[in-house]
């Protein structure tokens, strides 16, 4: 039963491409830390194979832009607002 639910959830994540958002969030946490993410990132969304990261400050935008190449999952681009 547990494996069936996990399988369904994993398939849902792949179909809605939420796994790309999760992967991007994990990379941000690994690079900058959870506190940076909580303070400086408003929202991470996916639209037309583009991961959109909205930041609170220009300083956060600059820091994320410097690390942008390492954030991008395969076949997607990253836009930082």
PDB file of N, CA, C and O in Angstrom:
ATOM      1  N   UNK A   1       0.815  -1.186   0.000  1.00  0.00           N
ATOM      2  CA  UNK A   1       0.000   0.000   0.000  1.00  0.00           C
ATOM      3  C   UNK A   1       0.863   1.257   0.000  1.00  0.00           C
ATOM      4  O   UNK A   1       0.602   2.176  -0.740  1.00  0.00           O
ATOM      5  N   UNK A   2       1.896   1.277   0.851  1.00  0.00           N
ATOM      6  CA  UNK A   2       2.782   2.421   0.951  1.00  0.00           C
ATOM      7  C   UNK A   2       3.514   2.677  -0.368  1.00  0.00           C
ATOM      8  O   UNK A   2       3.637   3.821  -0.795  1.00  0.00           O
ATOM      9  N   UNK A   3       3.991   1.633  -0.994  1.00  0.00           N
ATOM     10  CA  UNK A   3       4.721   1.799  -2.240  1.00  0.00           C
ATOM     11  C   UNK A   3       3.800   2.261  -3.361  1.00  0.00           C
ATOM     12  O   UNK A   3       4.222   3.016  -4.234  1.00  0.00           O
ATOM     13  N   UNK A   4       2.551   1.846  -3.336  1.00  0.00           N
ATOM     14  CA  UNK A   4       1.594   2.264  -4.354  1.00  0.00           C
ATOM     15  C   UNK A   4       1.329   3.759  -4.254  1.00  0.00           C
ATOM     16  O   UNK A   4       1.321   4.464  -5.262  1.00  0.00           O
ATOM     17  N   UNK A   5       1.129   4.262  -3.044  1.00  0.00           N
ATOM     18  CA  UNK A   5       0.890   5.695  -2.854  1.00  0.00           C
ATOM     19  C   UNK A   5       2.113   6.494  -3.267  1.00  0.00           C
ATOM     20  O   UNK A   5       1.992   7.512  -3.948  1.00  0.00           O
ATOM     21  N   UNK A   6       3.296   6.039  -2.878  1.00  0.00           N
ATOM     22  CA  UNK A   6       4.527   6.733  -3.250  1.00  0.00           C
ATOM     23  C   UNK A   6       4.684   6.756  -4.768  1.00  0.00           C
ATOM     24  O   UNK A   6       5.068   7.773  -5.348  1.00  0.00           O
ATOM     25  N   UNK A   7       4.365   5.664  -5.413  1.00  0.00           N
ATOM     26  CA  UNK A   7       4.459   5.576  -6.867  1.00  0.00           C
ATOM     27  C   UNK A   7       3.501   6.569  -7.534  1.00  0.00           C
ATOM     28  O   UNK A   7       3.871   7.260  -8.481  1.00  0.00           O
ATOM     29  N   UNK A   8       2.282   6.659  -7.018  1.00  0.00           N
ATOM     30  CA  UNK A   8       1.282   7.588  -7.568  1.00  0.00           C
ATOM     31  C   UNK A   8       1.741   9.032  -7.379  1.00  0.00           C
ATOM     32  O   UNK A   8       1.642   9.854  -8.298  1.00  0.00           O
ATOM     33  N   UNK A   9       2.260   9.345  -6.209  1.00  0.00           N
ATOM     34  CA  UNK A   9       2.732  10.702  -5.932  1.00  0.00           C
ATOM     35  C   UNK A   9       3.913  11.050  -6.830  1.00  0.00           C
ATOM     36  O   UNK A   9       3.981  12.151  -7.388  1.00  0.00           O
ATOM     37  N   UNK A  10       4.857  10.137  -6.996  1.00  0.00           N
ATOM     38  CA  UNK A  10       6.003  10.371  -7.873  1.00  0.00           C
ATOM     39  C   UNK A  10       5.564  10.617  -9.314  1.00  0.00           C
ATOM     40  O   UNK A  10       6.093  11.500  -9.987  1.00  0.00           O
ATOM     41  N   UNK A  11       4.603   9.848  -9.778  1.00  0.00           N
ATOM     42  CA  UNK A  11       4.091  10.039 -11.138  1.00  0.00           C
ATOM     43  C   UNK A  11       3.404  11.390 -11.278  1.00  0.00           C
ATOM     44  O   UNK A  11       3.558  12.074 -12.284  1.00  0.00           O
ATOM     45  N   UNK A  12       2.654  11.795 -10.253  1.00  0.00           N
ATOM     46  CA  UNK A  12       1.995  13.102 -10.265  1.00  0.00           C
ATOM     47  C   UNK A  12       3.021  14.222 -10.349  1.00  0.00           C
ATOM     48  O   UNK A  12       2.860  15.178 -11.112  1.00  0.00           O
ATOM     49  N   UNK A  13       4.107  14.103  -9.568  1.00  0.00           N
ATOM     50  CA  UNK A  13       5.158  15.109  -9.592  1.00  0.00           C
ATOM     51  C   UNK A  13       5.789  15.215 -10.976  1.00  0.00           C
ATOM     52  O   UNK A  13       6.070  16.302 -11.454  1.00  0.00           O
ATOM     53  N   UNK A  14       6.004  14.086 -11.619  1.00  0.00           N
ATOM     54  CA  UNK A  14       6.616  14.092 -12.948  1.00  0.00           C
ATOM     55  C   UNK A  14       5.672  14.647 -14.000  1.00  0.00           C
ATOM     56  O   UNK A  14       6.080  15.384 -14.892  1.00  0.00           O
ATOM     57  N   UNK A  15       4.392  14.305 -13.908  1.00  0.00           N
ATOM     58  CA  UNK A  15       3.423  14.794 -14.880  1.00  0.00           C
ATOM     59  C   UNK A  15       3.238  16.299 -14.778  1.00  0.00           C
ATOM     60  O   UNK A  15       3.103  16.979 -15.789  1.00  0.00           O
ATOM     61  N   UNK A  16       3.200  16.827 -13.581  1.00  0.00           N
ATOM     62  CA  UNK A  16       2.998  18.260 -13.390  1.00  0.00           C
ATOM     63  C   UNK A  16       4.324  19.022 -13.341  1.00  0.00           C
ATOM     64  O   UNK A  16       4.331  20.227 -13.166  1.00  0.00           O
ATOM     65  N   UNK A  17       5.410  18.300 -13.482  1.00  0.00           N
ATOM     66  CA  UNK A  17       6.772  18.838 -13.496  1.00  0.00           C
ATOM     67  C   UNK A  17       7.145  19.526 -12.184  1.00  0.00           C
ATOM     68  O   UNK A  17       7.987  20.397 -12.149  1.00  0.00           O
ATOM     69  N   UNK A  18       6.501  19.132 -11.097  1.00  0.00           N
ATOM     70  CA  UNK A  18       6.849  19.664  -9.788  1.00  0.00           C
ATOM     71  C   UNK A  18       8.210  19.165  -9.329  1.00  0.00           C
ATOM     72  O   UNK A  18       8.840  19.788  -8.480  1.00  0.00           O
ATOM     73  N   UNK A  19       8.666  18.063  -9.902  1.00  0.00           N
ATOM     74  CA  UNK A  19       9.976  17.546  -9.536  1.00  0.00           C
ATOM     75  C   UNK A  19      11.083  18.519  -9.933  1.00  0.00           C
ATOM     76  O   UNK A  19      12.100  18.612  -9.261  1.00  0.00           O
ATOM     77  N   UNK A  20      10.895  19.284 -10.999  1.00  0.00           N
ATOM     78  CA  UNK A  20      11.880  20.282 -11.411  1.00  0.00           C
ATOM     79  C   UNK A  20      11.942  21.424 -10.403  1.00  0.00           C
ATOM     80  O   UNK A  20      13.022  21.925 -10.094  1.00  0.00           O
ATOM     81  N   UNK A  21      10.791  21.824  -9.869  1.00  0.00           N
ATOM     82  CA  UNK A  21      10.768  22.867  -8.844  1.00  0.00           C
ATOM     83  C   UNK A  21      11.440  22.360  -7.574  1.00  0.00           C
ATOM     84  O   UNK A  21      12.238  23.066  -6.961  1.00  0.00           O
ATOM     85  N   UNK A  22      11.142  21.132  -7.208  1.00  0.00           N
ATOM     86  CA  UNK A  22      11.734  20.537  -6.014  1.00  0.00           C
ATOM     87  C   UNK A  22      13.258  20.425  -6.176  1.00  0.00           C
ATOM     88  O   UNK A  22      14.008  20.733  -5.255  1.00  0.00           O
ATOM     89  N   UNK A  23      13.697  20.012  -7.342  1.00  0.00           N
ATOM     90  CA  UNK A  23      15.133  19.888  -7.609  1.00  0.00           C
ATOM     91  C   UNK A  23      15.811  21.256  -7.517  1.00  0.00           C
ATOM     92  O   UNK A  23      16.887  21.387  -6.923  1.00  0.00           O
ATOM     93  N   UNK A  24      15.188  22.282  -8.071  1.00  0.00           N
ATOM     94  CA  UNK A  24      15.742  23.629  -8.013  1.00  0.00           C
ATOM     95  C   UNK A  24      15.810  24.125  -6.575  1.00  0.00           C
ATOM     96  O   UNK A  24      16.812  24.702  -6.149  1.00  0.00           O
ATOM     97  N   UNK A  25      14.750  23.876  -5.814  1.00  0.00           N
ATOM     98  CA  UNK A  25      14.726  24.294  -4.407  1.00  0.00           C
ATOM     99  C   UNK A  25      15.821  23.595  -3.610  1.00  0.00           C
ATOM    100  O   UNK A  25      16.509  24.221  -2.799  1.00  0.00           O
ATOM    101  N   UNK A  26      16.015  22.309  -3.840  1.00  0.00           N
ATOM    102  CA  UNK A  26      17.061  21.566  -3.133  1.00  0.00           C
ATOM    103  C   UNK A  26      18.450  22.104  -3.470  1.00  0.00           C
ATOM    104  O   UNK A  26      19.313  22.206  -2.599  1.00  0.00           O
ATOM    105  N   UNK A  27      18.663  22.471  -4.730  1.00  0.00           N
ATOM    106  CA  UNK A  27      19.959  23.028  -5.123  1.00  0.00           C
ATOM    107  C   UNK A  27      20.184  24.390  -4.475  1.00  0.00           C
ATOM    108  O   UNK A  27      21.305  24.711  -4.075  1.00  0.00           O
ATOM    109  N   UNK A  28      19.130  25.198  -4.380  1.00  0.00           N
ATOM    110  CA  UNK A  28      19.236  26.494  -3.705  1.00  0.00           C
ATOM    111  C   UNK A  28      19.583  26.308  -2.232  1.00  0.00           C
ATOM    112  O   UNK A  28      20.441  27.017  -1.687  1.00  0.00           O
ATOM    113  N   UNK A  29      18.921  25.364  -1.577  1.00  0.00           N
ATOM    114  CA  UNK A  29      19.188  25.103  -0.164  1.00  0.00           C
ATOM    115  C   UNK A  29      20.619  24.604   0.022  1.00  0.00           C
ATOM    116  O   UNK A  29      21.315  25.029   0.947  1.00  0.00           O
ATOM    117  N   UNK A  30      21.067  23.748  -0.863  1.00  0.00           N
ATOM    118  CA  UNK A  30      22.431  23.215  -0.764  1.00  0.00           C
ATOM    119  C   UNK A  30      23.471  24.323  -0.948  1.00  0.00           C
ATOM    120  O   UNK A  30      24.474  24.364  -0.245  1.00  0.00           O
ATOM    121  N   UNK A  31      23.226  25.241  -1.873  1.00  0.00           N
ATOM    122  CA  UNK A  31      24.179  26.310  -2.157  1.00  0.00           C
ATOM    123  C   UNK A  31      24.122  27.428  -1.116  1.00  0.00           C
ATOM    124  O   UNK A  31      25.157  27.891  -0.650  1.00  0.00           O
ATOM    125  N   UNK A  32      22.916  27.878  -0.746  1.00  0.00           N
ATOM    126  CA  UNK A  32      22.776  29.074   0.079  1.00  0.00           C
ATOM    127  C   UNK A  32      22.264  28.808   1.492  1.00  0.00           C
ATOM    128  O   UNK A  32      22.396  29.655   2.358  1.00  0.00           O
ATOM    129  N   UNK A  33      21.612  27.692   1.719  1.00  0.00           N
ATOM    130  CA  UNK A  33      21.065  27.378   3.037  1.00  0.00           C
ATOM    131  C   UNK A  33      19.573  27.659   3.119  1.00  0.00           C
ATOM    132  O   UNK A  33      19.015  28.447   2.356  1.00  0.00           O
ATOM    133  N   UNK A  34      18.928  26.994   4.057  1.00  0.00           N
ATOM    134  CA  UNK A  34      17.476  27.105   4.237  1.00  0.00           C
ATOM    135  C   UNK A  34      17.073  28.520   4.653  1.00  0.00           C
ATOM    136  O   UNK A  34      16.050  29.033   4.217  1.00  0.00           O
ATOM    137  N   UNK A  35      17.873  29.162   5.485  1.00  0.00           N
ATOM    138  CA  UNK A  35      17.554  30.510   5.961  1.00  0.00           C
ATOM    139  C   UNK A  35      17.523  31.515   4.804  1.00  0.00           C
ATOM    140  O   UNK A  35      16.644  32.367   4.737  1.00  0.00           O
ATOM    141  N   UNK A  36      18.470  31.403   3.888  1.00  0.00           N
ATOM    142  CA  UNK A  36      18.490  32.278   2.710  1.00  0.00           C
ATOM    143  C   UNK A  36      17.221  32.087   1.893  1.00  0.00           C
ATOM    144  O   UNK A  36      16.602  33.057   1.456  1.00  0.00           O
ATOM    145  N   UNK A  37      16.836  30.843   1.704  1.00  0.00           N
ATOM    146  CA  UNK A  37      15.637  30.537   0.932  1.00  0.00           C
ATOM    147  C   UNK A  37      14.399  31.135   1.590  1.00  0.00           C
ATOM    148  O   UNK A  37      13.577  31.760   0.922  1.00  0.00           O
ATOM    149  N   UNK A  38      14.273  30.972   2.903  1.00  0.00           N
ATOM    150  CA  UNK A  38      13.105  31.494   3.621  1.00  0.00           C
ATOM    151  C   UNK A  38      13.048  33.016   3.590  1.00  0.00           C
ATOM    152  O   UNK A  38      11.970  33.596   3.455  1.00  0.00           O
ATOM    153  N   UNK A  39      14.197  33.673   3.714  1.00  0.00           N
ATOM    154  CA  UNK A  39      14.234  35.129   3.771  1.00  0.00           C
ATOM    155  C   UNK A  39      14.130  35.799   2.404  1.00  0.00           C
ATOM    156  O   UNK A  39      13.491  36.841   2.275  1.00  0.00           O
ATOM    157  N   UNK A  40      14.778  35.239   1.397  1.00  0.00           N
ATOM    158  CA  UNK A  40      14.997  35.977   0.158  1.00  0.00           C
ATOM    159  C   UNK A  40      14.241  35.481  -1.066  1.00  0.00           C
ATOM    160  O   UNK A  40      14.178  36.180  -2.065  1.00  0.00           O
ATOM    161  N   UNK A  41      13.673  34.300  -1.012  1.00  0.00           N
ATOM    162  CA  UNK A  41      12.961  33.771  -2.171  1.00  0.00           C
ATOM    163  C   UNK A  41      11.453  33.845  -1.902  1.00  0.00           C
ATOM    164  O   UNK A  41      10.955  33.270  -0.950  1.00  0.00           O
ATOM    165  N   UNK A  42      10.741  34.581  -2.768  1.00  0.00           N
ATOM    166  CA  UNK A  42       9.286  34.684  -2.634  1.00  0.00           C
ATOM    167  C   UNK A  42       8.604  33.442  -3.160  1.00  0.00           C
ATOM    168  O   UNK A  42       7.748  32.863  -2.510  1.00  0.00           O
ATOM    169  N   UNK A  43       8.975  33.045  -4.386  1.00  0.00           N
ATOM    170  CA  UNK A  43       8.231  31.988  -5.061  1.00  0.00           C
ATOM    171  C   UNK A  43       9.103  31.322  -6.125  1.00  0.00           C
ATOM    172  O   UNK A  43       9.895  31.981  -6.786  1.00  0.00           O
ATOM    173  N   UNK A  44       8.919  30.033  -6.283  1.00  0.00           N
ATOM    174  CA  UNK A  44       9.540  29.281  -7.371  1.00  0.00           C
ATOM    175  C   UNK A  44       8.399  28.631  -8.143  1.00  0.00           C
ATOM    176  O   UNK A  44       7.636  27.850  -7.584  1.00  0.00           O
ATOM    177  N   UNK A  45       8.268  28.974  -9.419  1.00  0.00           N
ATOM    178  CA  UNK A  45       7.182  28.435 -10.241  1.00  0.00           C
ATOM    179  C   UNK A  45       7.749  27.868 -11.536  1.00  0.00           C
ATOM    180  O   UNK A  45       8.899  28.115 -11.879  1.00  0.00           O
ATOM    181  N   UNK A  46       6.904  27.150 -12.255  1.00  0.00           N
ATOM    182  CA  UNK A  46       7.279  26.574 -13.540  1.00  0.00           C
ATOM    183  C   UNK A  46       6.242  26.982 -14.570  1.00  0.00           C
ATOM    184  O   UNK A  46       5.049  26.794 -14.350  1.00  0.00           O
ATOM    185  N   UNK A  47       6.705  27.572 -15.673  1.00  0.00           N
ATOM    186  CA  UNK A  47       5.799  27.990 -16.733  1.00  0.00           C
ATOM    187  C   UNK A  47       6.492  27.765 -18.075  1.00  0.00           C
ATOM    188  O   UNK A  47       7.562  28.313 -18.324  1.00  0.00           O
ATOM    189  N   UNK A  48       5.889  26.932 -18.909  1.00  0.00           N
ATOM    190  CA  UNK A  48       6.420  26.650 -20.250  1.00  0.00           C
ATOM    191  C   UNK A  48       7.892  26.230 -20.223  1.00  0.00           C
ATOM    192  O   UNK A  48       8.726  26.784 -20.925  1.00  0.00           O
ATOM    193  N   UNK A  49       8.212  25.238 -19.409  1.00  0.00           N
ATOM    194  CA  UNK A  49       9.577  24.718 -19.269  1.00  0.00           C
ATOM    195  C   UNK A  49      10.577  25.782 -18.826  1.00  0.00           C
ATOM    196  O   UNK A  49      11.756  25.709 -19.156  1.00  0.00           O
ATOM    197  N   UNK A  50      10.113  26.774 -18.089  1.00  0.00           N
ATOM    198  CA  UNK A  50      10.980  27.795 -17.512  1.00  0.00           C
ATOM    199  C   UNK A  50      10.738  27.844 -16.019  1.00  0.00           C
ATOM    200  O   UNK A  50       9.617  28.017 -15.569  1.00  0.00           O
ATOM    201  N   UNK A  51      11.796  27.672 -15.251  1.00  0.00           N
ATOM    202  CA  UNK A  51      11.705  27.796 -13.805  1.00  0.00           C
ATOM    203  C   UNK A  51      11.850  29.278 -13.487  1.00  0.00           C
ATOM    204  O   UNK A  51      12.836  29.902 -13.847  1.00  0.00           O
ATOM    205  N   UNK A  52      10.847  29.843 -12.818  1.00  0.00           N
ATOM    206  CA  UNK A  52      10.852  31.259 -12.484  1.00  0.00           C
ATOM    207  C   UNK A  52      11.050  31.395 -10.986  1.00  0.00           C
ATOM    208  O   UNK A  52      10.268  30.872 -10.193  1.00  0.00           O
ATOM    209  N   UNK A  53      12.113  32.106 -10.611  1.00  0.00           N
ATOM    210  CA  UNK A  53      12.438  32.328  -9.201  1.00  0.00           C
ATOM    211  C   UNK A  53      12.242  33.806  -8.908  1.00  0.00           C
ATOM    212  O   UNK A  53      12.897  34.647  -9.512  1.00  0.00           O
ATOM    213  N   UNK A  54      11.327  34.110  -7.985  1.00  0.00           N
ATOM    214  CA  UNK A  54      11.087  35.495  -7.590  1.00  0.00           C
ATOM    215  C   UNK A  54      11.794  35.747  -6.264  1.00  0.00           C
ATOM    216  O   UNK A  54      11.612  34.998  -5.304  1.00  0.00           O
ATOM    217  N   UNK A  55      12.588  36.823  -6.217  1.00  0.00           N
ATOM    218  CA  UNK A  55      13.349  37.150  -5.018  1.00  0.00           C
ATOM    219  C   UNK A  55      12.798  38.413  -4.363  1.00  0.00           C
ATOM    220  O   UNK A  55      12.095  39.199  -4.998  1.00  0.00           O
ATOM    221  N   UNK A  56      13.154  38.616  -3.100  1.00  0.00           N
ATOM    222  CA  UNK A  56      12.713  39.795  -2.357  1.00  0.00           C
ATOM    223  C   UNK A  56      13.607  40.999  -2.601  1.00  0.00           C
ATOM    224  O   UNK A  56      13.135  42.131  -2.583  1.00  0.00           O
ATOM    225  N   UNK A  57      14.893  40.772  -2.794  1.00  0.00           N
ATOM    226  CA  UNK A  57      15.842  41.881  -2.914  1.00  0.00           C
ATOM    227  C   UNK A  57      16.718  41.710  -4.141  1.00  0.00           C
ATOM    228  O   UNK A  57      16.874  40.614  -4.675  1.00  0.00           O
ATOM    229  N   UNK A  58      17.304  42.814  -4.570  1.00  0.00           N
ATOM    230  CA  UNK A  58      18.222  42.787  -5.714  1.00  0.00           C
ATOM    231  C   UNK A  58      19.491  42.014  -5.360  1.00  0.00           C
ATOM    232  O   UNK A  58      20.088  41.366  -6.221  1.00  0.00           O
ATOM    233  N   UNK A  59      19.892  42.050  -4.086  1.00  0.00           N
ATOM    234  CA  UNK A  59      21.084  41.314  -3.655  1.00  0.00           C
ATOM    235  C   UNK A  59      20.865  39.807  -3.797  1.00  0.00           C
ATOM    236  O   UNK A  59      21.749  39.079  -4.253  1.00  0.00           O
ATOM    237  N   UNK A  60      19.680  39.344  -3.423  1.00  0.00           N
ATOM    238  CA  UNK A  60      19.355  37.922  -3.554  1.00  0.00           C
ATOM    239  C   UNK A  60      19.313  37.535  -5.027  1.00  0.00           C
ATOM    240  O   UNK A  60      19.789  36.462  -5.409  1.00  0.00           O
ATOM    241  N   UNK A  61      18.752  38.416  -5.851  1.00  0.00           N
ATOM    242  CA  UNK A  61      18.686  38.152  -7.288  1.00  0.00           C
ATOM    243  C   UNK A  61      20.090  38.009  -7.866  1.00  0.00           C
ATOM    244  O   UNK A  61      20.368  37.106  -8.655  1.00  0.00           O
ATOM    245  N   UNK A  62      20.991  38.873  -7.442  1.00  0.00           N
ATOM    246  CA  UNK A  62      22.373  38.821  -7.919  1.00  0.00           C
ATOM    247  C   UNK A  62      23.054  37.529  -7.492  1.00  0.00           C
ATOM    248  O   UNK A  62      23.710  36.871  -8.306  1.00  0.00           O
ATOM    249  N   UNK A  63      22.884  37.145  -6.241  1.00  0.00           N
ATOM    250  CA  UNK A  63      23.496  35.908  -5.757  1.00  0.00           C
ATOM    251  C   UNK A  63      22.979  34.689  -6.505  1.00  0.00           C
ATOM    252  O   UNK A  63      23.750  33.803  -6.882  1.00  0.00           O
ATOM    253  N   UNK A  64      21.672  34.623  -6.725  1.00  0.00           N
ATOM    254  CA  UNK A  64      21.082  33.481  -7.426  1.00  0.00           C
ATOM    255  C   UNK A  64      21.528  33.487  -8.889  1.00  0.00           C
ATOM    256  O   UNK A  64      21.787  32.431  -9.467  1.00  0.00           O
ATOM    257  N   UNK A  65      21.638  34.668  -9.501  1.00  0.00           N
ATOM    258  CA  UNK A  65      22.106  34.760 -10.882  1.00  0.00           C
ATOM    259  C   UNK A  65      23.523  34.219 -11.037  1.00  0.00           C
ATOM    260  O   UNK A  65      23.858  33.617 -12.059  1.00  0.00           O
ATOM    261  N   UNK A  66      24.369  34.443 -10.041  1.00  0.00           N
ATOM    262  CA  UNK A  66      25.736  33.932 -10.096  1.00  0.00           C
ATOM    263  C   UNK A  66      25.769  32.403 -10.092  1.00  0.00           C
ATOM    264  O   UNK A  66      26.660  31.795 -10.660  1.00  0.00           O
ATOM    265  N   UNK A  67      24.784  31.801  -9.463  1.00  0.00           N
ATOM    266  CA  UNK A  67      24.721  30.344  -9.349  1.00  0.00           C
ATOM    267  C   UNK A  67      23.726  29.736 -10.346  1.00  0.00           C
ATOM    268  O   UNK A  67      23.467  28.553 -10.337  1.00  0.00           O
ATOM    269  N   UNK A  68      23.190  30.547 -11.235  1.00  0.00           N
ATOM    270  CA  UNK A  68      22.105  30.153 -12.142  1.00  0.00           C
ATOM    271  C   UNK A  68      22.408  28.905 -12.969  1.00  0.00           C
ATOM    272  O   UNK A  68      21.555  28.045 -13.152  1.00  0.00           O
ATOM    273  N   UNK A  69      23.622  28.773 -13.461  1.00  0.00           N
ATOM    274  CA  UNK A  69      23.965  27.638 -14.318  1.00  0.00           C
ATOM    275  C   UNK A  69      23.809  26.301 -13.603  1.00  0.00           C
ATOM    276  O   UNK A  69      23.365  25.320 -14.188  1.00  0.00           O
ATOM    277  N   UNK A  70      24.120  26.253 -12.336  1.00  0.00           N
ATOM    278  CA  UNK A  70      24.000  25.026 -11.567  1.00  0.00           C
ATOM    279  C   UNK A  70      22.578  24.693 -11.157  1.00  0.00           C
ATOM    280  O   UNK A  70      22.284  23.599 -10.728  1.00  0.00           O
ATOM    281  N   UNK A  71      21.662  25.659 -11.295  1.00  0.00           N
ATOM    282  CA  UNK A  71      20.274  25.452 -10.893  1.00  0.00           C
ATOM    283  C   UNK A  71      19.414  24.812 -11.959  1.00  0.00           C
ATOM    284  O   UNK A  71      18.443  24.140 -11.658  1.00  0.00           O
ATOM    285  N   UNK A  72      19.730  25.043 -13.208  1.00  0.00           N
ATOM    286  CA  UNK A  72      18.843  24.694 -14.300  1.00  0.00           C
ATOM    287  C   UNK A  72      18.748  23.185 -14.503  1.00  0.00           C
ATOM    288  O   UNK A  72      19.732  22.540 -14.837  1.00  0.00           O
ATOM    289  N   UNK A  73      17.535  22.611 -14.305  1.00  0.00           N
ATOM    290  CA  UNK A  73      17.334  21.197 -14.637  1.00  0.00           C
ATOM    291  C   UNK A  73      17.410  20.999 -16.160  1.00  0.00           C
ATOM    292  O   UNK A  73      17.334  21.968 -16.914  1.00  0.00           O
ATOM    293  N   UNK A  74      17.515  19.776 -16.586  1.00  0.00           N
ATOM    294  CA  UNK A  74      17.617  19.492 -18.014  1.00  0.00           C
ATOM    295  C   UNK A  74      16.394  19.987 -18.758  1.00  0.00           C
ATOM    296  O   UNK A  74      15.268  19.916 -18.274  1.00  0.00           O
ATOM    297  N   UNK A  75      16.614  20.504 -19.971  1.00  0.00           N
ATOM    298  CA  UNK A  75      15.572  20.960 -20.887  1.00  0.00           C
ATOM    299  C   UNK A  75      14.726  22.096 -20.321  1.00  0.00           C
ATOM    300  O   UNK A  75      13.583  22.261 -20.728  1.00  0.00           O
ATOM    301  N   UNK A  76      15.253  22.872 -19.408  1.00  0.00           N
ATOM    302  CA  UNK A  76      14.539  24.027 -18.895  1.00  0.00           C
ATOM    303  C   UNK A  76      15.484  25.207 -18.814  1.00  0.00           C
ATOM    304  O   UNK A  76      16.701  25.052 -18.830  1.00  0.00           O
ATOM    305  N   UNK A  77      14.911  26.388 -18.721  1.00  0.00           N
ATOM    306  CA  UNK A  77      15.703  27.595 -18.494  1.00  0.00           C
ATOM    307  C   UNK A  77      15.264  28.188 -17.170  1.00  0.00           C
ATOM    308  O   UNK A  77      14.170  27.930 -16.686  1.00  0.00           O
ATOM    309  N   UNK A  78      16.116  29.023 -16.604  1.00  0.00           N
ATOM    310  CA  UNK A  78      15.813  29.643 -15.333  1.00  0.00           C
ATOM    311  C   UNK A  78      15.703  31.143 -15.524  1.00  0.00           C
ATOM    312  O   UNK A  78      16.577  31.758 -16.110  1.00  0.00           O
ATOM    313  N   UNK A  79      14.620  31.721 -15.013  1.00  0.00           N
ATOM    314  CA  UNK A  79      14.407  33.157 -15.046  1.00  0.00           C
ATOM    315  C   UNK A  79      14.339  33.632 -13.610  1.00  0.00           C
ATOM    316  O   UNK A  79      13.590  33.092 -12.799  1.00  0.00           O
ATOM    317  N   UNK A  80      15.110  34.660 -13.288  1.00  0.00           N
ATOM    318  CA  UNK A  80      15.142  35.163 -11.932  1.00  0.00           C
ATOM    319  C   UNK A  80      14.591  36.578 -11.942  1.00  0.00           C
ATOM    320  O   UNK A  80      15.096  37.447 -12.635  1.00  0.00           O
ATOM    321  N   UNK A  81      13.536  36.773 -11.182  1.00  0.00           N
ATOM    322  CA  UNK A  81      12.878  38.085 -11.111  1.00  0.00           C
ATOM    323  C   UNK A  81      13.133  38.738  -9.772  1.00  0.00           C
ATOM    324  O   UNK A  81      13.201  38.154  -8.778  1.00  0.00           O
TER     325      UNK A  81
END
